[in-house]
Structure formats: structure tokens, C-alpha cells
């Protein structure tokens, strides 16, 4: 109970961590458990939950919906990719969208989600909206999991100063029985199972009032056959998209290519440098006569110019110098873990760097000029 | 406790919330960290001022920077406003010159409550300079049609900004709650507003002077809110201008540009330079200010160099490059002072230290009192896996409040930080800089196109257009055009008058082989080399014999000394061979290894003060350039020994010109060095050079005072009288430091002059020289845009009405856009016409002896820079004053 530690200090109940953080952490834990790919947050407000969820690696689509566009816009830019996301694109793809609209309306952009969260949302709904809510969320969106949280009015007497509702905009606050009967009815009608839990324990001795925030976790009983489910759904969009961010990802050819090209050139540079350093030190051991250097390089040049040249290079993993040009076989480069992880196969590597990196005539090795390196310094 | 231990004890990862300090206390903390080069510059300056000076009384200098500002207002990027009321005033106003007004104005700043006045708004220096009240423009030269990267605001809000005080009854403490309660009345207040918890800014006037409304808290408590009009800010007030800036930055954000430091960059189309693991993001700088005639947007292309490697990657690659025992030093050398960008949020930090005793498994105390390891924290908070558990951690001393965080050390994990910017090593890498320049140096036509693209983006984006309309802002779509002047080219006087093509601003060809004004003989000199470089040294000697006679340099054969390629060997030879008659010691070095160079320079600048010339063997090895290089070396050696190369006509008599520039040691973070160079003769061919080494806890300006005193003494020795005019060119002034300069440094100069003698009352001019400006000029020639020719002077339109300032394009560039230099005359009792000041400034740009051409700044500034750099990089203490009459640091 460490986490929900609370204290009664001159009559003020304080949750540590704060209750809203506990609610978000509850969702994060749920995401960690079920690994949903597509998550929507209804009533996302200032997008704090979405921001926390964007760090979850399993999620590929994040969507937020709110009735108030300005509150979403206020901090929506923190959902944009960071410079770091561009510098090292992630393996997974991620798209974040924000929509302006009501949970009483159906919009096809909310279809196909694995998890839909409604944190402290329903108590803000007018009677008419609340009536439509189950049909929209369970019937239309029909995600695998729905999480709904709402205040537990039985807890209110323990909160100082709360007379009617915890927030002036609340239209109602339910006790556990009210919430559970509403939830069970919705679950029954739309074929979901529901479990009740909550965050924010009361003090010892007051356990009977239950959690401060009550939570219902709904799980769809039967996997939906997407075909049939969506056939009868309206396609008219009623939400207005206010924000969209597509994160750079290695799934995108453009970013993958960039990453591979940089890694190949960088790796090749390292190999080249160590090769040149080695040759340099060998050559310094002999003496300062520059002709010595030429003759040292002769053998590799010879074997290249012979008829057997090409296959030899293919077989060989060894980089070599020919005149002013350093050749670094792609196979050598591919043996570096980072490059390997990015492209996997030789063919893919060749395809990705085609036209971006100077290759030998047979396309088996990266070529570098040694000359311009020594030009100036 | 050691600093490191303390850092560990207090350290915590960024983003970790701690107690919120009171708003009032935090308002004194002047922000310092910003990405890019300006930041360290400024930090240091901050430190310089840290110890209070007698003249300032007990005020700490941090306060000093702001003491005039009655109200400080901070607007973060979302437009939330914070206002800080300043009670402390008074003491500061007694000191300094009463030449600054407008400090009573409000000042706004952005992001994280930075209240730094980057544009030095409100520093009105012109009003104290009598003879430029009417006009500050020059007259000479021929007219030239120019365009510049400025856009006029064609319409701007007609509204004034209304400032309200918001009171709560009963009193509400939490800022968040106060906002929430107030904005329950959005219908009354409107959507556009800025509020800090007690002061509210609105673009519209409420019906009544005092408005009372009622809100209800969550707890059902009724609160009376009283909104009282306290101030009405006219549309031209700096606060309104800063509002425009904030609006504009919002637009850039809406265009999906990423903010890094002060500028905005486009991440979607990066230029990648894989050879060096660099990534360049194109972007824009922007600022909206009141210029001479109108309010304008100045926008320029900016490039952010980012590195696609983490600090940990970098450490690993360094590990393979250096020996084990040097590794930590090498890391410190390369990394400390760099700006890193964290992976998980968009923040930049300066690396101040590396803690090798810590690792990611160390724990820290969270705000709620629980202990957590860095690994767990980053895993939980950002889902960031730290794979290398043995890496050290980086320490950043945050000097300003970041959000809810108190200033103090911040611990960063190398694996989670990207490097940004270039290291010193990279800057010295010719190939890398060449590769970079291809992308970042845009020729005028292309630059103009890129700038136009921003305006295009803005016009095409509906959301941006709507935002602009809401605020009532619009911009001209064409670059500002106006007329500048090109002043006459200068004749180079060197045993005859030389004309040269002013387009190229270079006379190396014209004066090659001509006798120098004053040649110093090489009667007795040393040439030191390693065995491998014997041939090279010999060739150099032969070539010097060939080139020196025509210059008029008498030369004997050098004492040739062979040494082992070790630092101690060089030093021993120098100790043994230098006699009182030695003119100069020339060392041929086999590599550009800095330690050897440093040791030689240190010895010959301090313990054994004689001029020295180091040459890297490789630069002599190419036969085709050998003669040209020998010529250059001969000229340089001549200057170091006190010779003079050329001069230009200087009509002004009895004037001493002073150049000052600063070097800030980013590595040890301990020293700042001010180079001080003053002319000694009428032709300005001889210079007195001294530097002020300022360690922690000392005032830079004290050192400058001492420099000025000795310079005057030396001048007197040379001329038998004291100068009747002193003109100081002050370089190395960061954005936002003008205030300090005007109110602190200038009075100190005046004090110093007063102390020379009762009857001595010279005229003083202080000119702030700024190379880093975003202003660019384009000359229209035919249909194309070109760089304006050297000698272009601009003192209209893009200058500031409250300053006596001008731009000069003095140098010529081969590629890219030429950057004009900005000159701001902040103090002037000389009564010199603006035209004369401009001409003199331009003339001085011809007098730097290490370059036979025109340079960007007046020669004394460049000399001061060179001196400070040498001392800061290699010598680390004040060089022997016996050298002060020579340009030994060239």
C-alpha cells in the first residue's frame, strides 16, 4: 500500500502520488500488460495521458478526442516528435492524432482500436450524451478493451470542502452501486465482461467507502470479425482533426535508407582509418622512402588486376588499398552489428545504399579516395 | 564536500520535480543556458559580475542586470505570462551614466521564464550623445541599392495591451487554481490573454476599470475575483513588440518546426553528412523589433548541426582513439562545455562535468522522498532502456529555473544524450568544415530563396493565416529595399601607394615583394627542428633567404638546432640557446599536437620573453606553395619582432584606438581572458598589447582599467604627450549585456582616465562591435543578387532608433553570404561626425597584419582576439610585459 500512501493531516487527504497520476499509472500498467497497438483516449484534455503513452513501445497509433479544442491545443505540441526521434528513428512506427468532437457522435477514425480509455470523462456528460455513450464506445468503436473511471461519491465525505461534486462541471457523481449497474448493463448489451477496481484507498477504518476513483475495465468477449462489424458502420467523418504527428520510423523506407547509408559510411570510414593507420605504422617502421609504400601496396593491386580479381574480392572480407583508393567490401561492413541489425541481408544492404554510396565497379565494395584526406589539415 | 560529491548528493535527473521556489526569488536568476555559442559566453559574463564591485554596493550583479526593470514579465511559449514586481531600485541608479532610459518598461521573455533581453531593448544610448540627436548618418561614398532580410509589418494590432491586476478574496495561493478560477470567465476575458497568477494582459479593454466576478472552487467555495486596470501599454512599447515575437514563434511551431535553443528548425528534410555523423537541419531565426523607420521582422536562414551519435557512442569511439590513461582527460576535453540534447524531451544542457564515480545504477531522491535509480527512473518515466550500466554520468549545472526545478546540478546519462554543435576538434577539421560549408554557406540568391520560403510557408498554411488574422498581424511579402553607401577604397601605403581591386579586399598580390614600412633584422635567430624535418627546415631557410631581401629584411643564417621530437627536448634547447640578443625562435613542429605548441608558447611568453614562430612541417612540404608560405612566415616574424608592414591614411590626430575582446575558457571554466590592444602611434602601425586574466571572483573590468593605464603610460613614452581622443572598440559582448556595459564598464573607463591627471580630459568613444548578427545585405546587380562590395555602410532603415549604430561590410567572401559587422556607439564625447567614425572604423579593418586584405572587424579587435585566444588556449597566464610593444601573438 506504499504507493497509495495517504495521510490525514489537519483534515486534508493527500494522495501520494497524486490521484491523477495514479489513474494514469493504472492505464500505463494496463498497456504494459496487454500491449495494445492502437490506443484512443476519450476526453484527453491537455493530452497528459497521451504524452505518457507515447513512450510505450508497443503503441503504434495514438488518438485523442476532446470536446474542447483549445484545451487540447494548449499543450498538443508535446506530442510532436522530438529532435532525438529524428536523429535515431525508432523501430516502431507511431502516429498521434487529436480530434475535436463529442463521444456522443460516431466517427470512423475511432474504429479498430485495441484500447479505449475514458478517464474521468462520463461524469462530465449531459444526460443525453451519456445515453449515447455506450452505443458509441461499445457498439461502434468496439475496441478489445475499454477503461472507464469516474469519482466514487461514497468517498466524498472524506474529502474536505466537497459539498455536492468534486468539480463544478460534474453533472453527476455515482456511488459504487450506481456505476456498477450502469457498467454491467452496458457490458451485457455489447458483449463485454467487466471488472471493477479503483485507485485511491481510504484511510484504515474507513475501507467501507471504497476507492476514491472507481474504475471499470471492460474486455470484449468475442474477437470481432472486423469485416462484418464495419460493414454497417457509417463512414461520414464528424470529428475535426486538430493535430497529427507521424513519428520517423525505420519502417519508413526514407528513414531506413538514411540510417543505413550513414551507418555504412561511418563504419567504412572507421575501417579505412584503421587500415591506413596500420599501413602507415608499418611503413614508418621501414623507413621514410615513399617508394617503399608503393611496393607495399603492390600485392593487393596485383591480385585485384589479375583475372581472378573479382571472385577474390567477393570471397575476401579484407579491405585493401589500391593506389589512392581504399576498397572496403560490403560483406565486411555487413558484419558490423549495427549495419546488420538495420538491413539483415546483403541484398537489402545493396539495395538501400544504391546510388548513395560510391561502390566499386562490381558493386561489392565501398570505395574511398585516400588522397583528399591528406590534402589539408 | 567536493564539488563532485555535492553534485552527486544534490544531483537528479532532469524533469524531476522539486519544490517550487517563490516567484519573487526566482526572478533574480538571470537565465544563461541556451544552445549555441552565445550561451557559454554569457554564462561567463555572469560569473564575472558575480562579485559585487564597490561601486555597486551590495547589489549582486545578477540583480544589477535587472535592477532598473521595475516589472519583469515572462511569457512562456504558450503565452502564459509571469510578472515579477521589483521593489529594489535606487542604489543602482546613482552609479553609471544617466544615459539609459526605458528601463521602466516591461520586458518579456520566452520559454521557461527566461527573462533575458536578447535584443537589448530599452538601452537607449543615443539620447545621451548630443551631436547625433538630429542625424546619425554618414554622407560619403556612392549610393548602392540594397535589399535585406527584413520584412515590414504591413499591419499590426491597433490594440494597446491592457494590464490588469487580479485579486482574490479569499486569497488563493496556488497559481494553477488562480488561473482556473479566472478562466471560468473566459467569455468576459476572451480567448487571447496572458496571465501569471496576478497580472493579466488583455488585448482589449474591459468595460469597467474594476470588474468583479465570482467563481466557485472544486470544494464549492465561492471566490470573489477583482480585476483592476493598472496600465495601458501603447502598441509601440517593448512589451507589445515582444508579444509579436511570441506570436510569431507560435506560428513557427504551428508550421511543425522544432525549437532548438532560440531558433526553429525543420526536421523533416535533414541534410545528413554520414562521414562525420552529422545532421544539419535547416531552420530560421526570427525577431520582430522596432527599427529606424518601422517595426520589422528580421528572419534569416539558420542551420543546426546535430549529431546522430549519443555521448556514449562518442565516448566509445574516443576510447579506441586514445590510450587508456588519457581517456578521461580526453573525454573531459572534448565534452565539457558542449551542449547536449536529451533523447526523451526537447531540452538542451551544457555539460559541466563528468562524474566517473557514478553510473546509471546510482540512485537519487525523488520529490516525494523515495529513492530510485536512474535506470528505473528513465524506464518508468520515458520507457528508455539504459543498456550500458557502467557508463559515467554527465553533470550540468543548471543556472536557471527550469519549470518547477530549482537551479542546481542535473545528472544526465550519456546514452540518452545527443551531441549538438561542433567540438573544437571538428572545427579544426578542414575536411569536415568543407563538407559542412557546402550545405550551410548559401550564396546570396539561394539565401534569399530560402528566406522567401518561410514567408511562403506562412502564407500557405491556413492555420497560421488564421492565427495571424486573429491577432491582426500581417507582413510584407518582399524583402526590404533601401539605399546604402559604398565608401571609397583605401590606398595601402607601403613604400609607395598601392591600389588594389576593392572588390576582393585583398592586396597580397599587389604588395608582394615590396619593402616593408619597418623591417626588423634577423641577425640572431634560432631554427629548431627534428631530425626528420631537417630538409624541410633547410628549405625554409633557403626560401627565407630568397624572399626577405625585397622586403628589406636583413637576415643572417639561423642557428640551426636539431632536437628530439619531445616537448622537453624543445624546451631544453630553448633554455640553452636563447641569449639576450636572440631576435626570434622558429620551431618546426612535426605535428599539430597542441601540448608541444602550448609548452613552447608558454615558455617564450612568460619565463623567457622572446618572439617565437611555430611552423608545422607539413605546411612547408609542398613545393608549389613553399615560396608563398615562406613569404607569409617572413611577414609574420617581422610583425612579431615589432616590425610594421603597411599603413593606410589616418587623418585623425592624437587619437589612441583600443580594441578589446574576450576569450572564455570552456574547458576548465575558470578563466576569462580579455585581450587589450591599443595603438601607440599616429599611423596605427604599432600596438601596445596586454591581457587581463580574470579568474573566478575577479572583475574583468578591473583588469581592463590596469590595461588602459599602462597603455596610456606607454603612449606617453612613445609620443611625449597623452592622446586627446580615445576610441574603444569593444568586441566580445553577448546579447543582452549592453546594459551592463553602458552602466558599468564605461564609467570605469571614465574613472580610469580621471585618475591619470587632473587636467587630463580626453574625449572618449566606446563602440560595441558585433560580428554575430542576423542581418544580411544583398546588392542588386542586374537581375541577380550579389554580396555587397567591401566598404558598404548602412546606417538607415535596419538600425535602431535608440542607438547610434551602423553596419559595415568590410570583408569580401568567396562563397556564401557576407556577414556585415554591427557597430554601436554607446558612448561618445568626441563630437566626431558619424561619417568620420564610420570611415575610421573601415580604415582600421585594413590594418590587421596577419592578412593582407580587409577583415571583418577593426584590427585592434582582431589583435585582441588573437592575444586572448593564445593566452586562453596555451599560456594560461599573463604574458611578460616586455613583449607588450610587439604583436608577438600573431
PDB file of N, CA and C in Angstrom, chain B residues 788-856:
ATOM      1  N   UNK B 788      27.136  42.567 -51.179  1.00  0.00           N
ATOM      2  CA  UNK B 788      27.513  43.969 -51.328  1.00  0.00           C
ATOM      3  C   UNK B 788      29.042  44.086 -51.294  1.00  0.00           C
ATOM      4  N   UNK B 789      29.603  45.040 -52.000  1.00  0.00           N
ATOM      5  CA  UNK B 789      31.067  45.154 -52.060  1.00  0.00           C
ATOM      6  C   UNK B 789      31.634  45.609 -50.715  1.00  0.00           C
ATOM      7  N   UNK B 790      32.904  45.294 -50.456  1.00  0.00           N
ATOM      8  CA  UNK B 790      33.543  45.778 -49.235  1.00  0.00           C
ATOM      9  C   UNK B 790      33.465  47.301 -49.172  1.00  0.00           C
ATOM     10  N   UNK B 791      33.220  47.805 -48.009  1.00  0.00           N
ATOM     11  CA  UNK B 791      33.092  49.249 -47.859  1.00  0.00           C
ATOM     12  C   UNK B 791      31.646  49.700 -47.834  1.00  0.00           C
ATOM     13  N   UNK B 792      30.709  48.754 -47.903  1.00  0.00           N
ATOM     14  CA  UNK B 792      29.298  49.116 -47.846  1.00  0.00           C
ATOM     15  C   UNK B 792      28.930  49.498 -46.407  1.00  0.00           C
ATOM     16  N   UNK B 793      28.347  50.684 -46.287  1.00  0.00           N
ATOM     17  CA  UNK B 793      27.950  51.176 -44.969  1.00  0.00           C
ATOM     18  C   UNK B 793      26.435  51.352 -44.950  1.00  0.00           C
ATOM     19  N   UNK B 794      25.799  50.868 -43.905  1.00  0.00           N
ATOM     20  CA  UNK B 794      24.357  51.024 -43.768  1.00  0.00           C
ATOM     21  C   UNK B 794      24.060  51.676 -42.420  1.00  0.00           C
ATOM     22  N   UNK B 795      23.444  52.832 -42.458  1.00  0.00           N
ATOM     23  CA  UNK B 795      23.077  53.481 -41.199  1.00  0.00           C
ATOM     24  C   UNK B 795      21.632  53.976 -41.232  1.00  0.00           C
ATOM     25  N   UNK B 796      20.825  53.342 -42.065  1.00  0.00           N
ATOM     26  CA  UNK B 796      19.403  53.703 -42.137  1.00  0.00           C
ATOM     27  C   UNK B 796      18.551  52.436 -42.057  1.00  0.00           C
ATOM     28  N   UNK B 797      17.271  52.604 -41.928  1.00  0.00           N
ATOM     29  CA  UNK B 797      16.279  51.522 -42.024  1.00  0.00           C
ATOM     30  C   UNK B 797      16.457  50.379 -41.025  1.00  0.00           C
ATOM     31  N   UNK B 798      17.555  49.638 -41.094  1.00  0.00           N
ATOM     32  CA  UNK B 798      17.690  48.451 -40.251  1.00  0.00           C
ATOM     33  C   UNK B 798      18.468  48.725 -38.969  1.00  0.00           C
ATOM     34  N   UNK B 799      18.839  49.974 -38.762  1.00  0.00           N
ATOM     35  CA  UNK B 799      19.468  50.324 -37.499  1.00  0.00           C
ATOM     36  C   UNK B 799      18.366  50.632 -36.493  1.00  0.00           C
ATOM     37  N   UNK B 800      18.749  50.872 -35.253  1.00  0.00           N
ATOM     38  CA  UNK B 800      17.751  51.065 -34.206  1.00  0.00           C
ATOM     39  C   UNK B 800      17.666  52.541 -33.827  1.00  0.00           C
ATOM     40  N   UNK B 801      16.468  53.053 -33.697  1.00  0.00           N
ATOM     41  CA  UNK B 801      16.330  54.487 -33.445  1.00  0.00           C
ATOM     42  C   UNK B 801      16.953  54.933 -32.124  1.00  0.00           C
ATOM     43  N   UNK B 802      17.003  54.034 -31.151  1.00  0.00           N
ATOM     44  CA  UNK B 802      17.506  54.464 -29.847  1.00  0.00           C
ATOM     45  C   UNK B 802      19.021  54.333 -29.735  1.00  0.00           C
ATOM     46  N   UNK B 803      19.657  53.902 -30.819  1.00  0.00           N
ATOM     47  CA  UNK B 803      21.110  53.750 -30.796  1.00  0.00           C
ATOM     48  C   UNK B 803      21.775  54.610 -31.864  1.00  0.00           C
ATOM     49  N   UNK B 804      23.060  54.851 -31.640  1.00  0.00           N
ATOM     50  CA  UNK B 804      23.911  55.469 -32.652  1.00  0.00           C
ATOM     51  C   UNK B 804      24.689  54.307 -33.246  1.00  0.00           C
ATOM     52  N   UNK B 805      24.074  53.640 -34.213  1.00  0.00           N
ATOM     53  CA  UNK B 805      24.671  52.413 -34.722  1.00  0.00           C
ATOM     54  C   UNK B 805      24.723  52.375 -36.243  1.00  0.00           C
ATOM     55  N   UNK B 806      25.569  51.527 -36.765  1.00  0.00           N
ATOM     56  CA  UNK B 806      25.678  51.351 -38.208  1.00  0.00           C
ATOM     57  C   UNK B 806      26.263  49.982 -38.515  1.00  0.00           C
ATOM     58  N   UNK B 807      26.095  49.572 -39.756  1.00  0.00           N
ATOM     59  CA  UNK B 807      26.686  48.320 -40.228  1.00  0.00           C
ATOM     60  C   UNK B 807      27.777  48.641 -41.241  1.00  0.00           C
ATOM     61  N   UNK B 808      28.836  47.861 -41.232  1.00  0.00           N
ATOM     62  CA  UNK B 808      29.817  47.960 -42.313  1.00  0.00           C
ATOM     63  C   UNK B 808      30.087  46.553 -42.836  1.00  0.00           C
ATOM     64  N   UNK B 809      30.055  46.432 -44.159  1.00  0.00           N
ATOM     65  CA  UNK B 809      30.562  45.209 -44.773  1.00  0.00           C
ATOM     66  C   UNK B 809      31.981  45.537 -45.178  1.00  0.00           C
ATOM     67  N   UNK B 810      32.959  45.010 -44.466  1.00  0.00           N
ATOM     68  CA  UNK B 810      34.329  45.401 -44.792  1.00  0.00           C
ATOM     69  C   UNK B 810      35.064  44.323 -45.571  1.00  0.00           C
ATOM     70  N   UNK B 811      34.721  43.082 -45.329  1.00  0.00           N
ATOM     71  CA  UNK B 811      35.478  41.990 -45.947  1.00  0.00           C
ATOM     72  C   UNK B 811      34.779  41.479 -47.205  1.00  0.00           C
ATOM     73  N   UNK B 812      35.494  40.679 -47.965  1.00  0.00           N
ATOM     74  CA  UNK B 812      34.893  40.017 -49.126  1.00  0.00           C
ATOM     75  C   UNK B 812      34.918  38.521 -48.856  1.00  0.00           C
ATOM     76  N   UNK B 813      33.885  37.828 -49.254  1.00  0.00           N
ATOM     77  CA  UNK B 813      33.920  36.374 -49.079  1.00  0.00           C
ATOM     78  C   UNK B 813      33.834  35.697 -50.431  1.00  0.00           C
ATOM     79  N   UNK B 814      34.437  34.523 -50.526  1.00  0.00           N
ATOM     80  CA  UNK B 814      34.424  33.821 -51.802  1.00  0.00           C
ATOM     81  C   UNK B 814      33.133  33.046 -51.990  1.00  0.00           C
ATOM     82  N   UNK B 815      32.679  32.405 -50.926  1.00  0.00           N
ATOM     83  CA  UNK B 815      31.401  31.720 -51.083  1.00  0.00           C
ATOM     84  C   UNK B 815      30.482  32.046 -49.917  1.00  0.00           C
ATOM     85  N   UNK B 816      29.230  31.873 -50.153  1.00  0.00           N
ATOM     86  CA  UNK B 816      28.260  32.194 -49.114  1.00  0.00           C
ATOM     87  C   UNK B 816      27.943  33.677 -49.091  1.00  0.00           C
ATOM     88  N   UNK B 817      27.265  34.056 -48.030  1.00  0.00           N
ATOM     89  CA  UNK B 817      26.855  35.443 -47.892  1.00  0.00           C
ATOM     90  C   UNK B 817      27.809  36.158 -46.950  1.00  0.00           C
ATOM     91  N   UNK B 818      28.117  37.370 -47.302  1.00  0.00           N
ATOM     92  CA  UNK B 818      28.990  38.140 -46.443  1.00  0.00           C
ATOM     93  C   UNK B 818      28.177  38.591 -45.219  1.00  0.00           C
ATOM     94  N   UNK B 819      28.803  38.557 -44.062  1.00  0.00           N
ATOM     95  CA  UNK B 819      28.096  38.988 -42.847  1.00  0.00           C
ATOM     96  C   UNK B 819      28.553  40.392 -42.492  1.00  0.00           C
ATOM     97  N   UNK B 820      27.641  41.322 -42.423  1.00  0.00           N
ATOM     98  CA  UNK B 820      28.050  42.669 -42.029  1.00  0.00           C
ATOM     99  C   UNK B 820      28.391  42.690 -40.538  1.00  0.00           C
ATOM    100  N   UNK B 821      29.200  43.640 -40.148  1.00  0.00           N
ATOM    101  CA  UNK B 821      29.515  43.805 -38.736  1.00  0.00           C
ATOM    102  C   UNK B 821      28.707  44.990 -38.214  1.00  0.00           C
ATOM    103  N   UNK B 822      28.181  44.809 -37.024  1.00  0.00           N
ATOM    104  CA  UNK B 822      27.357  45.859 -36.442  1.00  0.00           C
ATOM    105  C   UNK B 822      28.186  46.669 -35.450  1.00  0.00           C
ATOM    106  N   UNK B 823      28.135  47.966 -35.587  1.00  0.00           N
ATOM    107  CA  UNK B 823      28.861  48.848 -34.671  1.00  0.00           C
ATOM    108  C   UNK B 823      27.852  49.700 -33.934  1.00  0.00           C
ATOM    109  N   UNK B 824      27.969  49.723 -32.639  1.00  0.00           N
ATOM    110  CA  UNK B 824      27.050  50.501 -31.829  1.00  0.00           C
ATOM    111  C   UNK B 824      27.853  51.447 -30.939  1.00  0.00           C
ATOM    112  N   UNK B 825      27.748  52.730 -31.227  1.00  0.00           N
ATOM    113  CA  UNK B 825      28.496  53.714 -30.450  1.00  0.00           C
ATOM    114  C   UNK B 825      27.686  53.988 -29.183  1.00  0.00           C
ATOM    115  N   UNK B 826      28.136  53.441 -28.072  1.00  0.00           N
ATOM    116  CA  UNK B 826      27.311  53.553 -26.869  1.00  0.00           C
ATOM    117  C   UNK B 826      27.691  54.751 -26.022  1.00  0.00           C
ATOM    118  N   UNK B 827      28.864  55.296 -26.268  1.00  0.00           N
ATOM    119  CA  UNK B 827      29.275  56.471 -25.512  1.00  0.00           C
ATOM    120  C   UNK B 827      30.172  57.279 -26.416  1.00  0.00           C
ATOM    121  N   UNK B 828      29.951  58.584 -26.483  1.00  0.00           N
ATOM    122  CA  UNK B 828      30.767  59.378 -27.395  1.00  0.00           C
ATOM    123  C   UNK B 828      30.790  60.836 -26.990  1.00  0.00           C
ATOM    124  N   UNK B 829      31.964  61.281 -26.553  1.00  0.00           N
ATOM    125  CA  UNK B 829      32.108  62.709 -26.302  1.00  0.00           C
ATOM    126  C   UNK B 829      33.070  63.313 -27.321  1.00  0.00           C
ATOM    127  N   UNK B 830      33.348  62.553 -28.378  1.00  0.00           N
ATOM    128  CA  UNK B 830      34.360  63.012 -29.335  1.00  0.00           C
ATOM    129  C   UNK B 830      33.849  64.111 -30.249  1.00  0.00           C
ATOM    130  N   UNK B 831      32.562  64.200 -30.402  1.00  0.00           N
ATOM    131  CA  UNK B 831      31.958  65.124 -31.352  1.00  0.00           C
ATOM    132  C   UNK B 831      32.352  64.818 -32.791  1.00  0.00           C
ATOM    133  N   UNK B 832      32.899  63.662 -33.032  1.00  0.00           N
ATOM    134  CA  UNK B 832      33.228  63.287 -34.408  1.00  0.00           C
ATOM    135  C   UNK B 832      31.938  63.051 -35.175  1.00  0.00           C
ATOM    136  N   UNK B 833      31.959  63.461 -36.453  1.00  0.00           N
ATOM    137  CA  UNK B 833      30.788  63.215 -37.284  1.00  0.00           C
ATOM    138  C   UNK B 833      30.623  61.715 -37.491  1.00  0.00           C
ATOM    139  N   UNK B 834      29.386  61.257 -37.600  1.00  0.00           N
ATOM    140  CA  UNK B 834      29.182  59.830 -37.867  1.00  0.00           C
ATOM    141  C   UNK B 834      29.989  59.347 -39.071  1.00  0.00           C
ATOM    142  N   UNK B 835      30.064  60.187 -40.079  1.00  0.00           N
ATOM    143  CA  UNK B 835      30.799  59.782 -41.276  1.00  0.00           C
ATOM    144  C   UNK B 835      32.264  59.484 -40.935  1.00  0.00           C
ATOM    145  N   UNK B 836      32.837  60.297 -40.072  1.00  0.00           N
ATOM    146  CA  UNK B 836      34.241  60.103 -39.718  1.00  0.00           C
ATOM    147  C   UNK B 836      34.444  58.846 -38.896  1.00  0.00           C
ATOM    148  N   UNK B 837      33.513  58.589 -38.003  1.00  0.00           N
ATOM    149  CA  UNK B 837      33.618  57.367 -37.200  1.00  0.00           C
ATOM    150  C   UNK B 837      33.517  56.137 -38.113  1.00  0.00           C
ATOM    151  N   UNK B 838      32.607  56.208 -39.058  1.00  0.00           N
ATOM    152  CA  UNK B 838      32.440  55.085 -39.978  1.00  0.00           C
ATOM    153  C   UNK B 838      33.693  54.875 -40.820  1.00  0.00           C
ATOM    154  N   UNK B 839      34.210  55.979 -41.333  1.00  0.00           N
ATOM    155  CA  UNK B 839      35.415  55.869 -42.175  1.00  0.00           C
ATOM    156  C   UNK B 839      36.601  55.349 -41.381  1.00  0.00           C
ATOM    157  N   UNK B 840      36.776  55.853 -40.177  1.00  0.00           N
ATOM    158  CA  UNK B 840      37.900  55.407 -39.351  1.00  0.00           C
ATOM    159  C   UNK B 840      37.775  53.903 -39.066  1.00  0.00           C
ATOM    160  N   UNK B 841      36.560  53.503 -38.756  1.00  0.00           N
ATOM    161  CA  UNK B 841      36.325  52.092 -38.472  1.00  0.00           C
ATOM    162  C   UNK B 841      36.706  51.228 -39.672  1.00  0.00           C
ATOM    163  N   UNK B 842      36.278  51.672 -40.825  1.00  0.00           N
ATOM    164  CA  UNK B 842      36.577  50.913 -42.041  1.00  0.00           C
ATOM    165  C   UNK B 842      38.082  50.885 -42.298  1.00  0.00           C
ATOM    166  N   UNK B 843      38.740  51.999 -42.087  1.00  0.00           N
ATOM    167  CA  UNK B 843      40.194  52.064 -42.270  1.00  0.00           C
ATOM    168  C   UNK B 843      40.887  51.043 -41.370  1.00  0.00           C
ATOM    169  N   UNK B 844      40.421  50.975 -40.135  1.00  0.00           N
ATOM    170  CA  UNK B 844      41.069  50.075 -39.182  1.00  0.00           C
ATOM    171  C   UNK B 844      40.923  48.613 -39.578  1.00  0.00           C
ATOM    172  N   UNK B 845      39.894  48.313 -40.357  1.00  0.00           N
ATOM    173  CA  UNK B 845      39.723  46.931 -40.821  1.00  0.00           C
ATOM    174  C   UNK B 845      40.812  46.546 -41.824  1.00  0.00           C
ATOM    175  N   UNK B 846      41.605  47.528 -42.258  1.00  0.00           N
ATOM    176  CA  UNK B 846      42.678  47.262 -43.214  1.00  0.00           C
ATOM    177  C   UNK B 846      44.006  46.992 -42.525  1.00  0.00           C
ATOM    178  N   UNK B 847      44.018  47.080 -41.221  1.00  0.00           N
ATOM    179  CA  UNK B 847      45.312  47.157 -40.534  1.00  0.00           C
ATOM    180  C   UNK B 847      45.723  45.889 -39.805  1.00  0.00           C
ATOM    181  N   UNK B 848      45.112  44.790 -40.157  1.00  0.00           N
ATOM    182  CA  UNK B 848      45.479  43.545 -39.473  1.00  0.00           C
ATOM    183  C   UNK B 848      46.596  42.870 -40.266  1.00  0.00           C
ATOM    184  N   UNK B 849      47.758  42.768 -39.647  1.00  0.00           N
ATOM    185  CA  UNK B 849      48.947  42.362 -40.387  1.00  0.00           C
ATOM    186  C   UNK B 849      49.035  40.875 -40.705  1.00  0.00           C
ATOM    187  N   UNK B 850      48.167  40.106 -40.166  1.00  0.00           N
ATOM    188  CA  UNK B 850      48.230  38.681 -40.477  1.00  0.00           C
ATOM    189  C   UNK B 850      47.426  38.341 -41.727  1.00  0.00           C
ATOM    190  N   UNK B 851      46.884  39.345 -42.356  1.00  0.00           N
ATOM    191  CA  UNK B 851      46.057  39.114 -43.542  1.00  0.00           C
ATOM    192  C   UNK B 851      46.189  40.319 -44.450  1.00  0.00           C
ATOM    193  N   UNK B 852      46.749  40.133 -45.582  1.00  0.00           N
ATOM    194  CA  UNK B 852      46.906  41.293 -46.455  1.00  0.00           C
ATOM    195  C   UNK B 852      45.610  41.536 -47.210  1.00  0.00           C
ATOM    196  N   UNK B 853      44.638  41.953 -46.458  1.00  0.00           N
ATOM    197  CA  UNK B 853      43.325  42.234 -47.005  1.00  0.00           C
ATOM    198  C   UNK B 853      42.492  42.877 -45.918  1.00  0.00           C
ATOM    199  N   UNK B 854      41.225  43.138 -46.238  1.00  0.00           N
ATOM    200  CA  UNK B 854      40.357  43.775 -45.251  1.00  0.00           C
ATOM    201  C   UNK B 854      39.679  42.680 -44.429  1.00  0.00           C
ATOM    202  N   UNK B 855      39.564  42.886 -43.138  1.00  0.00           N
ATOM    203  CA  UNK B 855      38.916  41.878 -42.300  1.00  0.00           C
ATOM    204  C   UNK B 855      37.583  42.396 -41.764  1.00  0.00           C
ATOM    205  N   UNK B 856      36.900  41.543 -41.023  1.00  0.00           N
ATOM    206  CA  UNK B 856      35.534  41.832 -40.567  1.00  0.00           C
ATOM    207  C   UNK B 856      35.439  42.875 -39.484  1.00  0.00           C
TER     208      UNK B 856
END
